[in-house]
Coordinates of C-alpha atoms and ligand atoms in Angstrom, one line a residue:
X1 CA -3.1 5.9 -25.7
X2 CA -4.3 3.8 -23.0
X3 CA -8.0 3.3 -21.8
X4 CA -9.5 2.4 -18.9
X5 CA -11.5 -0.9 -18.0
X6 CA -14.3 -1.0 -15.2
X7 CA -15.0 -4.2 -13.9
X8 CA -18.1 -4.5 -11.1
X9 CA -19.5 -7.6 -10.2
X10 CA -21.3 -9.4 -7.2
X11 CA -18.3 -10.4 -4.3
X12 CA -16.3 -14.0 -5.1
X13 CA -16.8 -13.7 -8.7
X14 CA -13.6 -13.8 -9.7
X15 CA -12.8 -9.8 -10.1
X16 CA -9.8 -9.4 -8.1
X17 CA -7.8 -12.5 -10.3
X18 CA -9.2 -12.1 -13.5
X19 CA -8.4 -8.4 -13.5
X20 CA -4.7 -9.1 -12.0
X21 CA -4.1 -11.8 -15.1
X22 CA -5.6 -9.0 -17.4
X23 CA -3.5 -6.5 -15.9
X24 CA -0.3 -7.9 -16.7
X25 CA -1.1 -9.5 -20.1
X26 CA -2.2 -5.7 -21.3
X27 CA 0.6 -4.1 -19.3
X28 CA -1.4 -2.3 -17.4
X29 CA -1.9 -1.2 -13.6
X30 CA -5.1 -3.4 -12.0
X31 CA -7.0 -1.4 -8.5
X32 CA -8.7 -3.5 -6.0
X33 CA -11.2 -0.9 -4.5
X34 CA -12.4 -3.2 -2.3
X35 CA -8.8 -3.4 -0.7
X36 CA -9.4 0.5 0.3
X37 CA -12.9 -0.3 2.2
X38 CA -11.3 -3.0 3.4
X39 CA -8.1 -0.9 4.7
X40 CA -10.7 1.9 6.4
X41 CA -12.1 -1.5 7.9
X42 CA -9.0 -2.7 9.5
X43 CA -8.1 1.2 10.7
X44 CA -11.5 2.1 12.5
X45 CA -11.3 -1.6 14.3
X46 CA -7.6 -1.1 15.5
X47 CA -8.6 2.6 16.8
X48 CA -11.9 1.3 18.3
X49 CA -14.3 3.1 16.3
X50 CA -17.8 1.7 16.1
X51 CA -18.8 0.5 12.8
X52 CA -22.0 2.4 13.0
X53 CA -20.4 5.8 13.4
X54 CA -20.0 7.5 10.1
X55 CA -18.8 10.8 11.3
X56 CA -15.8 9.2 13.0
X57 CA -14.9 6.6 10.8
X58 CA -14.7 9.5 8.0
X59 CA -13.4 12.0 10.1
X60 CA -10.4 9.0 10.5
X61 CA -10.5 8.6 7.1
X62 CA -9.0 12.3 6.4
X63 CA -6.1 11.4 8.4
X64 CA -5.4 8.0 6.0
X65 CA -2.9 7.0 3.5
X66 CA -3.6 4.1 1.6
X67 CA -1.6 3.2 -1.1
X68 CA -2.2 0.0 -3.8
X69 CA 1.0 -0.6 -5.3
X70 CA 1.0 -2.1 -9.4
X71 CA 2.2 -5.5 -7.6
X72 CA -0.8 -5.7 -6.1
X73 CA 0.1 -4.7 -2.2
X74 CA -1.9 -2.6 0.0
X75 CA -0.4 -0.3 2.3
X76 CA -2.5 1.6 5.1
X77 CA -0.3 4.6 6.9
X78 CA 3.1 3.0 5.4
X79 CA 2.4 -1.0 6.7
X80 CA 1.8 -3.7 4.4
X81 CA -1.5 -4.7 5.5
X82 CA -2.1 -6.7 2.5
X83 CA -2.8 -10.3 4.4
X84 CA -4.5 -8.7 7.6
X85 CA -7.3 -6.8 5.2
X86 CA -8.2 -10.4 4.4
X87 CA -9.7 -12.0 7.1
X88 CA -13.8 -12.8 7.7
X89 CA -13.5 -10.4 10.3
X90 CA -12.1 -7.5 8.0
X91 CA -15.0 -8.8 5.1
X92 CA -17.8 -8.3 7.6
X93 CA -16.3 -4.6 9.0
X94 CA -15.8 -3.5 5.2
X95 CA -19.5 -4.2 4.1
X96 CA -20.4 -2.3 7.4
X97 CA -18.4 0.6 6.4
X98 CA -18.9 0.5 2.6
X99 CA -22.6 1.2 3.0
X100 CA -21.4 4.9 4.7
X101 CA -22.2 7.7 2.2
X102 CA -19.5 9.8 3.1
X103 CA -16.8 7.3 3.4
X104 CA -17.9 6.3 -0.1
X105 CA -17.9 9.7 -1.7
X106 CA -13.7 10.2 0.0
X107 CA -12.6 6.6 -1.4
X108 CA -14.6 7.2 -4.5
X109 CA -12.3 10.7 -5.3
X110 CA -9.3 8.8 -4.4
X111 CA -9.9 6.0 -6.7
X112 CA -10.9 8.8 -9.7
X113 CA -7.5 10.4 -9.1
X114 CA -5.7 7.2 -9.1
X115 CA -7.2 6.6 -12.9
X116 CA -7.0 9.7 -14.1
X117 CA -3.7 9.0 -16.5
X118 CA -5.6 5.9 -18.2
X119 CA -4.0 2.3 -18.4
X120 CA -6.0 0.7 -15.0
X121 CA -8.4 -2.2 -14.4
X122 CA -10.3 -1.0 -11.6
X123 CA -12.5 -3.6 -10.1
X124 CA -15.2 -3.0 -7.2
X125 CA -19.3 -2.4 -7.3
X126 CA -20.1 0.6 -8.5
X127 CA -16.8 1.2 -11.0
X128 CA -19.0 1.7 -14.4
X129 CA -21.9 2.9 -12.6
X130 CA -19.9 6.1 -10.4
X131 CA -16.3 5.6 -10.1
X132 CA -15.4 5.5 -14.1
X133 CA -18.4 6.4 -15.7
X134 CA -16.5 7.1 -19.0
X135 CA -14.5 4.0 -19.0
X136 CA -13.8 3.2 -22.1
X137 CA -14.5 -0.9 -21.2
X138 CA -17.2 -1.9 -18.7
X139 CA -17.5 -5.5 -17.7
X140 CA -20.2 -6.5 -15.4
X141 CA -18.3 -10.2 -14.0
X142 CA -21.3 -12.4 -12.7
X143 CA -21.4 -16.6 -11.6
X144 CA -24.5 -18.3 -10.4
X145 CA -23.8 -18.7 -6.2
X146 CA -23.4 -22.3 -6.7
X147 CA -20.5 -21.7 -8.7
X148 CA -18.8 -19.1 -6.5
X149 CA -19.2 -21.3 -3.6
X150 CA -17.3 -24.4 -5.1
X151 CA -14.4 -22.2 -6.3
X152 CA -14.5 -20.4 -2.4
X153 CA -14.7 -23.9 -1.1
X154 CA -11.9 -25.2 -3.2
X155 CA -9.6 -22.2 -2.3
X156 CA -10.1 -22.8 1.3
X157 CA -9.2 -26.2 1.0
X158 CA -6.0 -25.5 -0.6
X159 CA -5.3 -23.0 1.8
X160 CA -5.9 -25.2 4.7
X161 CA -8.5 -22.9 6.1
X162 CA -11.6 -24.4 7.8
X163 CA -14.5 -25.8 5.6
X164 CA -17.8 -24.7 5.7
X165 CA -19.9 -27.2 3.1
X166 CA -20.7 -25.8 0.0
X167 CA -24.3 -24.9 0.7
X168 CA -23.5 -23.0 3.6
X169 CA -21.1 -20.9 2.0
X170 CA -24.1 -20.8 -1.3
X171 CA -26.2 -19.3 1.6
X172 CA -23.4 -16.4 2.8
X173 CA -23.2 -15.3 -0.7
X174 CA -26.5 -14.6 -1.7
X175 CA -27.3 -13.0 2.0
X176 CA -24.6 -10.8 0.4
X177 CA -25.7 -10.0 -2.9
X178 CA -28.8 -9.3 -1.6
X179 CA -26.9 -6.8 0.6
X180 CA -24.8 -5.6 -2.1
X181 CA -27.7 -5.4 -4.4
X182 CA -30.3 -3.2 -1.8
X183 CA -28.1 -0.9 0.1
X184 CA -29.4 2.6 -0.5
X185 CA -25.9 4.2 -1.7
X186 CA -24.4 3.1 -5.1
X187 CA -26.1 -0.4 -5.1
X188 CA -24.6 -3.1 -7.2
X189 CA -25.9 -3.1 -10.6
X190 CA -24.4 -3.5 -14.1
X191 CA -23.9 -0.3 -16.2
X192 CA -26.3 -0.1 -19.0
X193 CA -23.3 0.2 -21.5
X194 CA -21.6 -2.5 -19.3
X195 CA -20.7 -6.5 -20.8
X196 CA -22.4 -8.6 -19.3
X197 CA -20.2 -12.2 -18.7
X198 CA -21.3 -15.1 -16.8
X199 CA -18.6 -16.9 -15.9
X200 CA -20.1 -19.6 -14.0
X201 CA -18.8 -22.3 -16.9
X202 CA -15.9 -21.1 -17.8
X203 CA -12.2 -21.9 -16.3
X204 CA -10.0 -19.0 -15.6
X205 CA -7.9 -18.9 -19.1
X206 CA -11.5 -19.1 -20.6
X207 CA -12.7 -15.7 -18.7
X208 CA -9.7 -14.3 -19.4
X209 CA -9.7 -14.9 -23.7
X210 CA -13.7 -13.5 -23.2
X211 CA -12.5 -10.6 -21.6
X212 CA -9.2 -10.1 -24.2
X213 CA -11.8 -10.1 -26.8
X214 CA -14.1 -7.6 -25.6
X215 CA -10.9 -5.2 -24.6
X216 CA -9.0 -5.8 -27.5
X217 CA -11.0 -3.5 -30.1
X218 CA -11.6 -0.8 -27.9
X219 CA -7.8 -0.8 -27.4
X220 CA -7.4 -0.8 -30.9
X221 CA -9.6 1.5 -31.9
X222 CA -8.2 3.9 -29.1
X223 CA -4.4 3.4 -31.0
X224 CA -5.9 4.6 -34.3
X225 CA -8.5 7.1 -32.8
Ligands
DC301 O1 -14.4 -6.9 -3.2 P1 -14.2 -7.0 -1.7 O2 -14.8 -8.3 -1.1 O3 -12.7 -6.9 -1.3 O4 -14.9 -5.8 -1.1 C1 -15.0 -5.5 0.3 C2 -16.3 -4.8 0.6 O5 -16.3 -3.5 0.1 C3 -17.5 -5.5 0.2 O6 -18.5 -5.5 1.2 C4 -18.0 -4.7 -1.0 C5 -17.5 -3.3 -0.7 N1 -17.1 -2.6 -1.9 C6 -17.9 -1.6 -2.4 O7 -18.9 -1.3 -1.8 N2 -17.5 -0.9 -3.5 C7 -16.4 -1.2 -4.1 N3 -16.1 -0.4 -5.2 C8 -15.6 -2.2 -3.7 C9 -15.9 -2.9 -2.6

């Protein structure tokens, strides 16, 4: 049998790769929730619906496919939107949106229906806290801001995106975990039966042997359970 590992954690963190690298060691299927709030994002922009209207971004939302494919591609009504969902533009529209109650509670049923057959790394905010409450893994993913910045800084750079100095983009992160941390529907905030791991020290292969050895006995103990 297969379980299922939450991972929540404040945004450039390191979720979205350490849960793909995860994914394919354990052979299983990884979910980037923040891809779907993203995706609702992109769809309410492109059909000119204000970011402050709840009632028609979710009534717009009832009428939306989106599908993540296990190789990690995000389809919204059948296109691969998997590049345009990741602009700053897109980031900004998707906080707006994720802060709506009732576009939370629709994604939040799709995502429980995507995991209900076990075997998924789903990584958002409020995974352990509402989406997988019985996850049989939680792993709340944190990095001081300083840290997050310097990895977001030396992304950009080898993407050949514009660069913003380090302290700048410090600043933009914790204006959003404060955001993240104080909006009034599912908050960010680690489980109470959630792992705490601070990454802010450790290389990639390092996160990803600390997180092998908090999955591996609960996978174990799942096989002979
Ligand atoms: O992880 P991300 O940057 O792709 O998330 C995009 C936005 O969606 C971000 O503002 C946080 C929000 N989000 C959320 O509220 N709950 C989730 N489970 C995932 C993302």
């Amino acid at each position: 049998m297969k379980i299922n590992i939450a991972i929540d954690g404040p945004s450039a963190a390191g979720k979205s790769t350490i849960a793909k690298l995860l994914a394919k060691k354990l052979g299983y299927v990884h979910l980037d929730t923040g891809a779907m709030y993203r995706c609702t994002a992109l769809k309410a922009k492109k059909e000119g619906i204000a970011l402050d209207d709840e009632a028609g971004v979710c009534a717009m939302l009832e009428k939306t496919d989106i599908t993540l494919t296990p190789e990690g591609e995000v389809f919204l009504d059948g296109e691969n939107v998997s590049d345009a969902i990741r602009t700053d533009e897109i980031s900004l529209a998707a906080s707006a949106v994720s802060k709506m109650k009732k576009v939370r509670e629709d994604l939040v049923a799709r995502q429980q229906k995507m995991a209900e057959d076990k075997g998924f790394i789903m990584d958002g905010r409020d995974i352990g806290t509402v989406v997988l409450k019985d996850a049989e893994v939680k792993i709340f993913m944190t990095a001081s801001a300083e840290a997050r910045a310097m990895r977001r800084y030396l992304q950009n750079k080898e993407k050949g995106l514009p660069l913003s100095n380090v302290e700048t983009i410090a600043e933009e992160i914790r204006q959003r975990d404060y955001e993240d941390t104080h909006r009034a529907n599912s908050p960010l905030r680690k489980a109470d039966d959630a792992v705490e791991l601070d990454t802010s020290e450790l290389t990639i292969d390092e996160v990803v042997a600390a997180m092998m050895r908090i999955v591996e006995p609960a996978i174990a103990g799942e096989k002979q359970g």
